[in-house]
CSV table of C-alpha atoms in Angstrom, one decimal:
chain,number,residue,atom,x,y,z
A,1,MET,CA,0.0,0.0,0.0
A,2,ALA,CA,2.8,2.4,0.9
A,3,ILE,CA,4.5,1.8,-2.5
A,4,ALA,CA,1.2,2.6,-4.3
A,5,ILE,CA,0.7,5.8,-2.4
A,6,LEU,CA,4.3,6.8,-2.9
A,7,VAL,CA,4.1,6.4,-6.7
A,8,ASN,CA,0.8,8.3,-6.8
A,9,LEU,CA,2.2,11.1,-4.6
A,10,ALA,CA,5.3,11.5,-6.7
A,11,ILE,CA,3.4,11.9,-10.0
A,12,ARG,CA,0.9,14.2,-8.4
A,13,ILE,CA,3.5,16.4,-6.8
A,14,ASP,CA,5.5,16.7,-10.1
A,15,PHE,CA,2.4,17.7,-12.0
A,16,SER,CA,0.0,19.3,-9.6
A,17,ILE,CA,2.3,21.1,-7.2
A,18,LEU,CA,5.6,21.6,-8.9
A,19,LYS,CA,4.0,21.8,-12.4
A,20,HIS,CA,7.2,20.9,-14.2
A,21,GLY,CA,6.6,17.5,-15.5
A,22,LEU,CA,8.9,14.5,-15.4
A,23,GLY,CA,12.4,15.9,-16.2
A,24,GLU,CA,15.5,14.4,-14.8
A,25,THR,CA,15.2,16.4,-11.6
A,26,SER,CA,11.5,15.5,-11.0
A,27,ILE,CA,10.4,13.9,-7.8
A,28,THR,CA,9.5,10.8,-9.8
A,29,GLU,CA,12.9,10.4,-11.5
A,30,SER,CA,14.7,11.2,-8.2
A,31,LEU,CA,12.7,8.4,-6.5
A,32,GLN,CA,13.5,6.0,-9.3
A,33,PHE,CA,17.2,6.7,-8.7
A,34,LEU,CA,16.8,6.4,-5.0
A,35,MET,CA,15.1,3.0,-5.3
A,36,LEU,CA,17.8,1.8,-7.6
A,37,MET,CA,20.5,3.0,-5.2
A,38,VAL,CA,18.7,1.2,-2.3
A,39,SER,CA,18.6,-2.0,-4.4
A,40,THR,CA,22.2,-1.8,-5.5
A,41,SER,CA,23.5,-0.8,-2.1
A,42,THR,CA,21.6,-3.7,-0.5
A,43,PHE,CA,23.5,-6.3,-2.6
A,44,TYR,CA,26.8,-4.5,-2.1
A,45,LEU,CA,26.2,-4.9,1.6
A,46,LEU,CA,25.3,-8.5,1.1
A,47,ILE,CA,28.6,-9.1,-0.7
A,48,ARG,CA,30.5,-7.7,2.3
A,49,GLU,CA,28.4,-9.5,4.9
A,50,ARG,CA,28.1,-13.0,3.3
A,51,GLU,CA,31.4,-14.2,1.8
A,52,ASP,CA,29.7,-17.5,1.1
A,53,LEU,CA,27.3,-15.7,-1.3
A,54,SER,CA,29.7,-13.1,-2.8
A,55,HIS,CA,29.9,-14.4,-6.4
A,56,ALA,CA,26.1,-14.5,-6.8
A,57,ALA,CA,25.5,-11.3,-4.9
A,58,THR,CA,28.1,-9.6,-7.1
A,59,LEU,CA,26.3,-10.7,-10.2
A,60,ILE,CA,23.0,-9.3,-8.9
A,61,PHE,CA,24.7,-6.1,-7.7
A,62,GLY,CA,26.2,-5.7,-11.2
A,63,PHE,CA,22.8,-6.1,-12.9
A,64,LEU,CA,21.2,-3.5,-10.5
A,65,ALA,CA,24.2,-1.2,-11.0
A,66,VAL,CA,23.7,-1.4,-14.8
A,67,LEU,CA,20.0,-0.5,-14.4
A,68,THR,CA,21.1,2.4,-12.2
A,69,ILE,CA,23.6,3.6,-14.8
A,70,ARG,CA,21.0,3.3,-17.6
A,71,GLU,CA,18.4,5.2,-15.6
A,72,THR,CA,20.9,8.1,-15.3
A,73,ASP,CA,21.7,8.2,-19.0
A,74,ALA,CA,20.6,11.8,-19.3
A,75,TRP,CA,23.5,12.8,-17.0
A,76,PHE,CA,26.0,10.7,-19.0
A,77,ASP,CA,24.6,12.3,-22.2
A,78,LEU,CA,26.2,15.5,-21.0
A,79,LEU,CA,29.5,13.9,-21.9
A,80,PHE,CA,28.3,12.5,-25.2
A,81,HIS,CA,25.1,10.7,-26.4
A,82,GLY,CA,25.2,7.1,-25.3
A,83,ALA,CA,28.1,7.5,-22.8
A,84,TRP,CA,26.2,5.4,-20.2
A,85,VAL,CA,27.1,2.3,-22.2
A,86,LEU,CA,30.8,2.6,-21.3
A,87,PRO,CA,30.5,2.3,-17.5
A,88,ALA,CA,27.7,-0.2,-17.9
A,89,MET,CA,30.0,-2.4,-20.0
A,90,VAL,CA,32.8,-2.1,-17.4
A,91,VAL,CA,30.4,-3.1,-14.6
A,92,THR,CA,29.0,-6.0,-16.7
A,93,VAL,CA,32.4,-7.4,-17.6
A,94,ALA,CA,33.8,-7.1,-14.1
A,95,THR,CA,30.8,-8.6,-12.3
A,96,CYS,CA,30.3,-11.4,-14.8
A,97,THR,CA,34.1,-12.2,-14.7
A,98,TYR,CA,34.0,-12.4,-10.9
A,99,ALA,CA,30.9,-14.6,-10.9
A,100,PHE,CA,32.4,-16.9,-13.7
A,101,ARG,CA,35.5,-17.3,-11.6
A,102,GLY,CA,33.3,-18.7,-8.8
A,103,GLY,CA,32.4,-21.6,-11.1
A,104,LYS,CA,29.9,-24.1,-9.6
A,105,ARG,CA,30.0,-22.2,-6.4
A,106,SER,CA,28.4,-19.2,-8.1
A,107,ILE,CA,25.5,-21.4,-9.3
A,108,ASN,CA,25.0,-22.8,-5.8
A,109,GLU,CA,25.1,-19.3,-4.4
A,110,ILE,CA,22.5,-18.1,-6.9
A,111,ALA,CA,20.3,-21.0,-5.9
A,112,THR,CA,20.6,-20.0,-2.2
A,113,ILE,CA,19.6,-16.4,-3.0
A,114,LEU,CA,16.8,-17.4,-5.3
A,115,ASP,CA,15.5,-19.7,-2.5
A,116,VAL,CA,14.7,-16.6,-0.4
A,117,ARG,CA,11.0,-16.0,-0.9
A,118,HIS,CA,11.4,-12.2,-1.2
A,119,MET,CA,13.4,-12.7,-4.4
A,120,ASN,CA,10.0,-13.3,-6.0
A,121,THR,CA,9.2,-9.6,-5.4
A,122,LEU,CA,12.5,-8.5,-6.8
A,123,ILE,CA,12.2,-10.8,-9.9
A,124,GLY,CA,8.6,-9.8,-10.4
A,125,GLY,CA,9.6,-6.1,-10.3
A,126,VAL,CA,12.4,-6.8,-12.9
A,127,VAL,CA,10.0,-8.7,-15.2
A,128,LEU,CA,7.5,-5.9,-15.0
A,129,LEU,CA,10.2,-3.3,-15.6
A,130,ILE,CA,11.9,-5.0,-18.5
A,131,VAL,CA,9.0,-6.6,-20.3
A,132,PHE,CA,5.7,-4.9,-19.4
A,133,SER,CA,6.9,-1.3,-18.7
A,134,ARG,CA,9.1,-1.2,-21.9
A,135,LEU,CA,6.3,-2.5,-24.1
A,136,TYR,CA,3.7,-0.4,-22.4
A,137,GLY,CA,5.7,2.7,-22.8
A,138,MET,CA,6.4,2.4,-26.5
A,139,GLY,CA,5.4,5.5,-28.4
A,140,SER,CA,3.8,3.5,-31.2
A,141,PHE,CA,1.3,1.9,-28.7
A,142,TRP,CA,0.4,5.3,-27.3
A,143,HIS,CA,-0.1,6.8,-30.8
A,144,THR,CA,-2.5,4.0,-31.5
A,145,VAL,CA,-4.4,4.5,-28.3
A,146,MET,CA,-4.7,8.3,-28.5
A,147,GLN,CA,-4.6,8.6,-32.3
A,148,GLU,CA,-4.8,12.3,-33.3
A,149,TYR,CA,-5.1,13.3,-29.6
A,150,TYR,CA,-1.6,11.9,-28.8
A,151,VAL,CA,0.0,13.9,-26.0
A,152,ARG,CA,3.5,12.7,-25.1
A,153,GLU,CA,3.3,13.9,-21.5
A,154,VAL,CA,0.3,11.5,-20.9
A,155,LYS,CA,2.5,8.6,-22.2
A,156,ASN,CA,5.4,9.8,-20.0
A,157,VAL,CA,3.3,10.0,-16.8
A,158,SER,CA,2.0,6.5,-17.4
A,159,GLU,CA,5.4,5.1,-18.3
A,160,GLU,CA,7.4,6.8,-15.5
A,161,SER,CA,4.9,5.9,-12.8
A,162,MET,CA,5.0,2.3,-13.9
A,163,GLU,CA,8.8,2.4,-13.8
A,164,LEU,CA,8.8,3.9,-10.3
A,165,LEU,CA,6.4,1.2,-9.2
A,166,CYS,CA,8.8,-1.5,-10.5
A,167,TYR,CA,11.9,0.1,-8.9
A,168,CYS,CA,10.0,0.2,-5.6
A,169,LEU,CA,9.2,-3.5,-5.8
A,170,ILE,CA,12.8,-4.3,-6.8
A,171,ALA,CA,14.0,-2.3,-3.7
A,172,LEU,CA,11.5,-3.9,-1.4
A,173,GLY,CA,12.6,-7.4,-2.6
A,174,ALA,CA,16.3,-6.5,-2.3
A,175,VAL,CA,16.0,-5.2,1.2
A,176,LYS,CA,13.9,-8.1,2.4
A,177,THR,CA,16.1,-10.7,0.7
A,178,ARG,CA,19.2,-9.2,2.4
A,179,LEU,CA,17.5,-9.2,5.8
A,180,ALA,CA,16.4,-12.8,5.4
A,181,LEU,CA,20.0,-13.8,4.3
A,182,LYS,CA,21.6,-11.8,7.1
A,183,HIS,CA,19.6,-13.7,9.7
A,184,ASN,CA,20.4,-17.2,8.2
């Protein structure tokens, strides 16, 4: 319930109170970044707390870090368009290499982490984000829905609120997973 209220409040504050839409400094975008930082930091802490899960936790940390880098692409674009790809590739190669070096141990660690019931929330959030949200937010879909009345801001409100909802679910799943593993 708190997540649903948070997402609604963020969108309403951006449009009804601040009246500046969903730019990179909006409440909605800032909360998306915050939720990604919570998720990423949670797995970073898990790496440090649970050596026996470090390879798998690093792999998940890397995935979440790449999502964070991608979400901040507008800031990287100040360097040059598409600059976010470079740090994302570095993180991907580094975390995948580390996980690969763990061999079978990495697979066993992933199984241990996936066995935590709260990972269902995190995975559900990722699936909603990557599959549903991306397809739902496609401009061509919204052009079809609104036809000659297409308003990009309407599409953006819908898409960004869905993304914030997904990032909140991912953060919730991450925090609860870490807490469950910390007490094991």
